[in-house]
C-alpha cells in the first residue's frame, strides 16, 4: 500500500550548522541499510526532512526492519502517495486507507492538512474540516480529538498528495559517522556487544579488538566474536575487527606473576594493546563492557588499577551502572543474546584464579609487572604487529 517513507529525527541535537552533517550522515546510513533489501529505494533530503521513495513491489517488512536499525531516527512514517484526482476522490482514498490500516475503526483522530501547493483549490483549514466530516460519516465509531488524538492523519498537498498517520519507532541516537571513532574491546560475552551498541548509538564509528588465545580458545570462539561484531555492525556500520593473539603474553604472565593477580595484569595488557591499536587508527576512546562489581576484575579498586595504564585515551564504560538483567534486555533487543550465550570459552575463563584479588593495589601490581620486564615489550610488539584484521559488515 505504501510508496514512500518519511523519516523523522530529533531536531534538538542538530541545530545550526551541524544540521546538514547530521542529515547527510543519516541519508548515507539509510542507503547502506537498504542496500541488501529487495526493491529500489531513493533516499534524499529536502528542507528539514529525509525521505525514502520506493518503486512498487519492494519488501516492505524488510525495508522497515532495516531502517529500524539506523541510528538517528525517532520514527519511520509509511506514506501513501496519491495523484491529485480531485477532493472527492481524495476523501474516498483516505477512508479506504483508514479502513485498511485501522480495522477496529474506533479511534480518536485529527486531520492535519498542509497545502504546500498553493493552487490547490481548498485551504488547509477547510481540508481538515471536510476530511474530518467525511471520516465521521464513513466510520460512526471514530471521534475527533484535537488535543491528543490516537490517529494524527497528515495530508500534504504537493505535486502529489502525501497521506500518513503511522509512526514506527526508530532506533534513536545519532547517525553513525557524526561522532568520531572508538575502539571496542569485544569479547564473546553478553556485555561488550551491548557496550559497543550503546556507544555506536551516539553516532560513533566502531573498531574492535579481540584477544584470542589459541589453542586455549577455539576457532569457534573467534567465529562467535566475528558473528557478534556483525550483529553490532548491522546498526553501527562497517567494523574493523583486530584479532590479537594473546597466548604467549598470557602464558608469560601466568609463569611470572602471582596467580590471584593474573586477571588484573592481563586486563592491563589488553588495555595497553587496545590503546596502541586505537591510536594507530585515529580512535578517540576505548570502550568496554565493564560494570561495577560484576566480577572481581570490575570492582572499583580493580577498575582503577586497569584504568591507569591508558595513557592518552578515555575509557568509556556505558554499562557501568547497569544490572545484568538490564544488559541482557538490551542484548536480546539488538539480537545478540543468542550468539553471546553460545558456550565457547573466551580467553579469560581459562586462566582465572580461584580467588582473584578484588582490591588490587596499583603499587603492588606495578611491582609484579616488573617480573615481566625481560620479554614483555617484545611480546606486545609481536602480538600487535601479527594481528589479523577482519572487516565486518
Ligand atoms: P563480556 O560479557 O563482555 O565478555 P564479562 O562480564 O565477561 O564481559 P570480563 O571478562 O571481565 O567481563 O571483561 C570485561 C570487559 O573486558 C569486556 O566487556 C570486554 O570489553 C573486555 N574483554 C574481556 N575479554 C576480552 C577479550 N578476550 N577480547 C577483547 N576484550 C575483552
Ligand atoms: Mg568476557
mmCIF file of C-alpha atoms in Angstrom, residues 77-350:
data_model
loop_
_atom_site.group_PDB
_atom_site.id
_atom_site.type_symbol
_atom_site.label_atom_id
_atom_site.label_comp_id
_atom_site.label_asym_id
_atom_site.label_seq_id
_atom_site.Cartn_x
_atom_site.Cartn_y
_atom_site.Cartn_z
ATOM 1 C CA UNK A 77 6.282 7.031 8.778
ATOM 2 C CA UNK A 78 4.978 4.938 5.865
ATOM 3 C CA UNK A 79 3.415 7.301 3.331
ATOM 4 C CA UNK A 80 0.613 6.836 0.833
ATOM 5 C CA UNK A 81 1.459 8.769 -2.343
ATOM 6 C CA UNK A 82 -1.601 9.759 -4.370
ATOM 7 C CA UNK A 83 -2.193 11.556 -7.671
ATOM 8 C CA UNK A 84 -4.430 14.595 -7.363
ATOM 9 C CA UNK A 85 -7.744 13.450 -8.808
ATOM 10 C CA UNK A 86 -9.894 15.972 -7.004
ATOM 11 C CA UNK A 87 -11.056 16.258 -3.417
ATOM 12 C CA UNK A 88 -13.920 13.780 -3.660
ATOM 13 C CA UNK A 89 -11.577 11.059 -4.837
ATOM 14 C CA UNK A 90 -9.147 12.002 -2.072
ATOM 15 C CA UNK A 91 -11.878 11.599 0.561
ATOM 16 C CA UNK A 92 -12.573 8.131 -0.756
ATOM 17 C CA UNK A 93 -8.901 7.196 -0.826
ATOM 18 C CA UNK A 94 -8.343 8.423 2.722
ATOM 19 C CA UNK A 95 -11.313 6.418 4.013
ATOM 20 C CA UNK A 96 -10.047 3.315 2.209
ATOM 21 C CA UNK A 97 -6.663 3.898 3.798
ATOM 22 C CA UNK A 98 -8.139 4.183 7.290
ATOM 23 C CA UNK A 99 -10.283 1.097 6.785
ATOM 24 C CA UNK A 100 -7.259 -0.951 5.847
ATOM 25 C CA UNK A 101 -4.845 0.495 8.386
ATOM 26 C CA UNK A 102 -7.128 0.542 11.418
ATOM 27 C CA UNK A 103 -9.542 -2.388 11.062
ATOM 28 C CA UNK A 104 -11.018 -1.778 14.544
ATOM 29 C CA UNK A 105 -12.186 1.656 13.396
ATOM 30 C CA UNK A 106 -12.853 3.045 16.835
ATOM 31 C CA UNK A 107 -10.187 5.634 17.414
ATOM 32 C CA UNK A 108 -9.957 9.313 18.111
ATOM 33 C CA UNK A 109 -8.370 11.274 15.279
ATOM 34 C CA UNK A 110 -7.372 14.633 13.986
ATOM 35 C CA UNK A 111 -6.729 15.709 10.413
ATOM 36 C CA UNK A 112 -3.635 17.809 9.895
ATOM 37 C CA UNK A 113 -3.573 19.127 6.334
ATOM 38 C CA UNK A 114 -0.791 21.176 4.779
ATOM 39 C CA UNK A 115 -1.276 22.845 1.441
ATOM 40 C CA UNK A 116 2.268 23.315 0.129
ATOM 41 C CA UNK A 117 0.941 23.738 -3.439
ATOM 42 C CA UNK A 118 -0.995 26.962 -3.242
ATOM 43 C CA UNK A 119 -3.050 26.435 -6.404
ATOM 44 C CA UNK A 120 -4.896 23.556 -4.747
ATOM 45 C CA UNK A 121 -8.481 24.845 -4.596
ATOM 46 C CA UNK A 122 -9.152 24.126 -0.899
ATOM 47 C CA UNK A 123 -7.309 25.708 2.021
ATOM 48 C CA UNK A 124 -5.717 23.661 4.783
ATOM 49 C CA UNK A 125 -8.310 24.505 7.441
ATOM 50 C CA UNK A 126 -11.099 23.607 5.097
ATOM 51 C CA UNK A 127 -9.429 20.331 4.153
ATOM 52 C CA UNK A 128 -9.238 19.490 7.872
ATOM 53 C CA UNK A 129 -12.923 20.189 8.378
ATOM 54 C CA UNK A 130 -14.223 18.489 5.241
ATOM 55 C CA UNK A 131 -11.995 15.443 5.562
ATOM 56 C CA UNK A 132 -12.980 15.144 9.245
ATOM 57 C CA UNK A 133 -16.605 15.161 8.258
ATOM 58 C CA UNK A 134 -16.076 12.504 5.594
ATOM 59 C CA UNK A 135 -14.300 10.265 8.107
ATOM 60 C CA UNK A 136 -17.018 10.654 10.753
ATOM 61 C CA UNK A 137 -19.594 9.783 8.146
ATOM 62 C CA UNK A 138 -17.750 6.679 6.965
ATOM 63 C CA UNK A 139 -16.811 5.479 10.475
ATOM 64 C CA UNK A 140 -19.504 6.281 13.030
ATOM 65 C CA UNK A 141 -17.371 4.957 15.939
ATOM 66 C CA UNK A 142 -14.497 7.364 15.274
ATOM 67 C CA UNK A 143 -14.318 10.617 17.245
ATOM 68 C CA UNK A 144 -12.414 13.817 16.771
ATOM 69 C CA UNK A 145 -9.862 14.752 19.432
ATOM 70 C CA UNK A 146 -7.829 17.803 18.538
ATOM 71 C CA UNK A 147 -5.701 17.755 21.705
ATOM 72 C CA UNK A 148 -4.451 14.172 21.965
ATOM 73 C CA UNK A 149 -5.700 12.095 19.048
ATOM 74 C CA UNK A 150 -4.815 8.416 18.672
ATOM 75 C CA UNK A 151 -4.549 8.911 14.928
ATOM 76 C CA UNK A 152 -2.898 12.057 13.622
ATOM 77 C CA UNK A 153 -3.754 11.956 9.942
ATOM 78 C CA UNK A 154 -1.336 14.075 7.934
ATOM 79 C CA UNK A 155 -2.355 15.175 4.453
ATOM 80 C CA UNK A 156 0.232 17.092 2.485
ATOM 81 C CA UNK A 157 -0.724 18.620 -0.804
ATOM 82 C CA UNK A 158 2.242 18.999 -3.116
ATOM 83 C CA UNK A 159 2.561 17.999 -6.787
ATOM 84 C CA UNK A 160 1.264 14.723 -5.455
ATOM 85 C CA UNK A 161 -0.674 14.161 -2.259
ATOM 86 C CA UNK A 162 1.018 12.523 0.699
ATOM 87 C CA UNK A 163 -1.042 10.823 3.394
ATOM 88 C CA UNK A 164 0.445 9.334 6.543
ATOM 89 C CA UNK A 165 -0.528 8.516 10.090
ATOM 90 C CA UNK A 166 1.541 5.530 11.169
ATOM 91 C CA UNK A 167 4.673 6.102 13.161
ATOM 92 C CA UNK A 168 7.030 3.165 13.584
ATOM 93 C CA UNK A 169 9.617 3.735 16.335
ATOM 94 C CA UNK A 170 13.207 4.220 15.183
ATOM 95 C CA UNK A 171 16.433 3.293 16.982
ATOM 96 C CA UNK A 172 17.048 6.824 18.314
ATOM 97 C CA UNK A 173 20.542 8.155 18.877
ATOM 98 C CA UNK A 174 22.704 9.934 16.329
ATOM 99 C CA UNK A 175 23.601 8.828 12.785
ATOM 100 C CA UNK A 176 26.753 6.745 12.531
ATOM 101 C CA UNK A 177 29.671 8.881 11.448
ATOM 102 C CA UNK A 178 28.709 12.050 13.292
ATOM 103 C CA UNK A 179 30.629 11.233 16.470
ATOM 104 C CA UNK A 180 34.194 10.179 15.715
ATOM 105 C CA UNK A 181 35.650 6.704 16.152
ATOM 106 C CA UNK A 182 36.217 4.428 19.161
ATOM 107 C CA UNK A 183 37.932 1.093 19.804
ATOM 108 C CA UNK A 184 35.671 -1.526 21.405
ATOM 109 C CA UNK A 185 37.225 -4.344 23.422
ATOM 110 C CA UNK A 186 34.958 -7.066 22.136
ATOM 111 C CA UNK A 187 34.832 -10.463 23.811
ATOM 112 C CA UNK A 188 32.423 -13.291 23.234
ATOM 113 C CA UNK A 189 30.263 -12.352 26.201
ATOM 114 C CA UNK A 190 26.975 -10.580 26.677
ATOM 115 C CA UNK A 191 28.279 -7.228 27.832
ATOM 116 C CA UNK A 192 30.765 -5.917 25.322
ATOM 117 C CA UNK A 193 28.473 -6.102 22.243
ATOM 118 C CA UNK A 194 25.877 -4.141 24.226
ATOM 119 C CA UNK A 195 28.526 -1.587 25.239
ATOM 120 C CA UNK A 196 29.561 -1.216 21.592
ATOM 121 C CA UNK A 197 25.957 -0.807 20.522
ATOM 122 C CA UNK A 198 25.402 1.959 23.078
ATOM 123 C CA UNK A 199 28.433 3.987 22.044
ATOM 124 C CA UNK A 200 27.675 3.457 18.349
ATOM 125 C CA UNK A 201 24.183 4.739 19.017
ATOM 126 C CA UNK A 202 25.684 8.147 19.769
ATOM 127 C CA UNK A 203 26.975 8.331 16.199
ATOM 128 C CA UNK A 204 30.387 6.824 16.894
ATOM 129 C CA UNK A 205 32.084 4.567 14.330
ATOM 130 C CA UNK A 206 33.488 1.417 15.955
ATOM 131 C CA UNK A 207 36.666 -0.514 15.505
ATOM 132 C CA UNK A 208 37.051 -3.583 17.678
ATOM 133 C CA UNK A 209 39.812 -5.657 19.193
ATOM 134 C CA UNK A 210 39.512 -9.274 20.312
ATOM 135 C CA UNK A 211 42.180 -11.080 22.308
ATOM 136 C CA UNK A 212 42.374 -14.630 21.122
ATOM 137 C CA UNK A 213 44.363 -17.362 22.886
ATOM 138 C CA UNK A 214 44.689 -20.368 20.598
ATOM 139 C CA UNK A 215 44.736 -23.283 21.242
ATOM 140 C CA UNK A 216 43.139 -22.500 24.616
ATOM 141 C CA UNK A 217 40.356 -20.680 22.836
ATOM 142 C CA UNK A 218 38.944 -22.344 19.746
ATOM 143 C CA UNK A 219 38.330 -21.107 16.218
ATOM 144 C CA UNK A 220 34.643 -21.279 17.060
ATOM 145 C CA UNK A 221 35.131 -18.864 19.947
ATOM 146 C CA UNK A 222 36.741 -16.477 17.476
ATOM 147 C CA UNK A 223 33.960 -17.042 14.946
ATOM 148 C CA UNK A 224 31.474 -16.177 17.681
ATOM 149 C CA UNK A 225 33.194 -12.820 18.193
ATOM 150 C CA UNK A 226 33.147 -12.190 14.437
ATOM 151 C CA UNK A 227 29.419 -13.009 14.467
ATOM 152 C CA UNK A 228 28.845 -10.598 17.360
ATOM 153 C CA UNK A 229 30.758 -7.890 15.518
ATOM 154 C CA UNK A 230 28.476 -8.499 12.533
ATOM 155 C CA UNK A 231 25.359 -8.152 14.681
ATOM 156 C CA UNK A 232 26.640 -4.839 16.074
ATOM 157 C CA UNK A 233 27.626 -3.733 12.559
ATOM 158 C CA UNK A 234 24.022 -4.110 11.394
ATOM 159 C CA UNK A 235 23.467 -0.969 13.453
ATOM 160 C CA UNK A 236 26.906 0.588 13.621
ATOM 161 C CA UNK A 237 28.076 0.077 10.047
ATOM 162 C CA UNK A 238 31.359 -1.478 8.970
ATOM 163 C CA UNK A 239 33.657 -2.601 11.803
ATOM 164 C CA UNK A 240 37.345 -3.431 11.501
ATOM 165 C CA UNK A 241 37.938 -6.244 13.982
ATOM 166 C CA UNK A 242 41.545 -6.634 15.117
ATOM 167 C CA UNK A 243 42.223 -10.165 16.335
ATOM 168 C CA UNK A 244 45.281 -10.180 18.576
ATOM 169 C CA UNK A 245 46.965 -13.447 19.508
ATOM 170 C CA UNK A 246 47.309 -13.181 23.274
ATOM 171 C CA UNK A 247 48.520 -16.705 24.088
ATOM 172 C CA UNK A 248 52.199 -16.014 24.669
ATOM 173 C CA UNK A 249 51.516 -12.953 26.794
ATOM 174 C CA UNK A 250 49.003 -14.834 28.896
ATOM 175 C CA UNK A 251 51.334 -17.760 29.421
ATOM 176 C CA UNK A 252 54.155 -15.437 30.347
ATOM 177 C CA UNK A 253 52.033 -13.604 32.927
ATOM 178 C CA UNK A 254 50.912 -16.979 34.282
ATOM 179 C CA UNK A 255 54.508 -18.048 34.608
ATOM 180 C CA UNK A 256 55.852 -14.892 36.248
ATOM 181 C CA UNK A 257 53.124 -13.258 38.293
ATOM 182 C CA UNK A 258 51.042 -14.242 41.347
ATOM 183 C CA UNK A 259 48.033 -16.165 40.174
ATOM 184 C CA UNK A 260 45.478 -14.164 42.122
ATOM 185 C CA UNK A 261 46.614 -11.119 40.107
ATOM 186 C CA UNK A 262 46.504 -12.798 36.695
ATOM 187 C CA UNK A 263 43.235 -11.356 35.538
ATOM 188 C CA UNK A 264 44.050 -7.824 36.516
ATOM 189 C CA UNK A 265 47.503 -7.895 34.904
ATOM 190 C CA UNK A 266 46.074 -9.491 31.792
ATOM 191 C CA UNK A 267 43.425 -6.818 31.604
ATOM 192 C CA UNK A 268 46.092 -4.130 31.913
ATOM 193 C CA UNK A 269 47.900 -5.618 28.908
ATOM 194 C CA UNK A 270 44.668 -5.822 26.965
ATOM 195 C CA UNK A 271 44.078 -2.130 27.630
ATOM 196 C CA UNK A 272 47.622 -1.165 26.682
ATOM 197 C CA UNK A 273 47.446 -3.084 23.414
ATOM 198 C CA UNK A 274 43.947 -1.837 22.625
ATOM 199 C CA UNK A 275 45.097 1.740 23.199
ATOM 200 C CA UNK A 276 48.054 1.310 20.861
ATOM 201 C CA UNK A 277 45.930 -0.069 18.039
ATOM 202 C CA UNK A 278 43.282 2.558 18.737
ATOM 203 C CA UNK A 279 45.774 5.402 18.398
ATOM 204 C CA UNK A 280 47.072 3.945 15.126
ATOM 205 C CA UNK A 281 43.525 4.097 13.786
ATOM 206 C CA UNK A 282 42.538 7.574 14.994
ATOM 207 C CA UNK A 283 40.170 6.303 17.655
ATOM 208 C CA UNK A 284 39.327 8.838 20.324
ATOM 209 C CA UNK A 285 38.341 6.415 23.097
ATOM 210 C CA UNK A 286 38.312 2.799 24.260
ATOM 211 C CA UNK A 287 35.003 1.075 25.054
ATOM 212 C CA UNK A 288 34.496 -1.884 27.391
ATOM 213 C CA UNK A 289 31.528 -3.818 28.755
ATOM 214 C CA UNK A 290 32.538 -3.409 32.379
ATOM 215 C CA UNK A 291 30.006 -2.760 35.129
ATOM 216 C CA UNK A 292 30.774 -2.077 38.791
ATOM 217 C CA UNK A 293 31.087 -5.197 40.887
ATOM 218 C CA UNK A 294 30.091 -7.709 38.221
ATOM 219 C CA UNK A 295 33.253 -9.789 38.717
ATOM 220 C CA UNK A 296 36.481 -9.425 40.702
ATOM 221 C CA UNK A 297 38.169 -7.522 37.874
ATOM 222 C CA UNK A 298 35.334 -4.991 37.864
ATOM 223 C CA UNK A 299 35.327 -3.772 41.456
ATOM 224 C CA UNK A 300 36.008 -0.071 41.853
ATOM 225 C CA UNK A 301 39.537 -0.882 43.005
ATOM 226 C CA UNK A 302 40.162 -3.177 40.012
ATOM 227 C CA UNK A 303 38.772 -0.666 37.541
ATOM 228 C CA UNK A 304 41.103 1.967 38.975
ATOM 229 C CA UNK A 305 44.114 -0.286 38.513
ATOM 230 C CA UNK A 306 43.049 -1.312 34.992
ATOM 231 C CA UNK A 307 42.307 2.235 34.024
ATOM 232 C CA UNK A 308 45.685 3.675 34.975
ATOM 233 C CA UNK A 309 47.516 2.031 32.072
ATOM 234 C CA UNK A 310 45.584 4.041 29.489
ATOM 235 C CA UNK A 311 47.849 6.981 28.948
ATOM 236 C CA UNK A 312 46.037 9.005 26.334
ATOM 237 C CA UNK A 313 42.541 7.786 25.620
ATOM 238 C CA UNK A 314 39.492 7.896 27.868
ATOM 239 C CA UNK A 315 37.821 4.547 28.535
ATOM 240 C CA UNK A 316 34.073 4.580 28.057
ATOM 241 C CA UNK A 317 32.116 2.024 30.055
ATOM 242 C CA UNK A 318 28.496 2.606 29.074
ATOM 243 C CA UNK A 319 27.254 -0.322 31.217
ATOM 244 C CA UNK A 320 28.973 0.857 34.373
ATOM 245 C CA UNK A 321 25.736 1.295 36.343
ATOM 246 C CA UNK A 322 23.691 -1.439 34.694
ATOM 247 C CA UNK A 323 22.483 -4.624 36.353
ATOM 248 C CA UNK A 324 22.950 -7.830 34.396
ATOM 249 C CA UNK A 325 19.189 -8.064 33.708
ATOM 250 C CA UNK A 326 19.219 -4.662 32.061
ATOM 251 C CA UNK A 327 22.200 -5.636 29.922
ATOM 252 C CA UNK A 328 20.507 -8.891 28.937
ATOM 253 C CA UNK A 329 17.400 -6.983 27.911
ATOM 254 C CA UNK A 330 19.345 -4.767 25.515
ATOM 255 C CA UNK A 331 21.315 -7.773 24.289
ATOM 256 C CA UNK A 332 18.045 -9.511 23.385
ATOM 257 C CA UNK A 333 16.605 -6.362 21.826
ATOM 258 C CA UNK A 334 19.552 -5.988 19.467
ATOM 259 C CA UNK A 335 19.598 -9.680 18.575
ATOM 260 C CA UNK A 336 22.967 -10.516 20.144
ATOM 261 C CA UNK A 337 21.910 -12.627 23.110
ATOM 262 C CA UNK A 338 21.521 -15.992 21.365
ATOM 263 C CA UNK A 339 25.027 -15.696 19.964
ATOM 264 C CA UNK A 340 26.543 -14.359 23.202
ATOM 265 C CA UNK A 341 25.395 -17.356 25.226
ATOM 266 C CA UNK A 342 26.903 -19.962 22.897
ATOM 267 C CA UNK A 343 29.199 -21.982 25.141
ATOM 268 C CA UNK A 344 32.692 -21.357 23.768
ATOM 269 C CA UNK A 345 35.460 -20.489 26.172
ATOM 270 C CA UNK A 346 36.751 -16.962 25.950
ATOM 271 C CA UNK A 347 40.337 -16.386 26.893
ATOM 272 C CA UNK A 348 39.693 -15.084 30.398
ATOM 273 C CA UNK A 349 37.758 -18.071 31.656
ATOM 274 C CA UNK A 350 40.663 -20.477 31.175
#
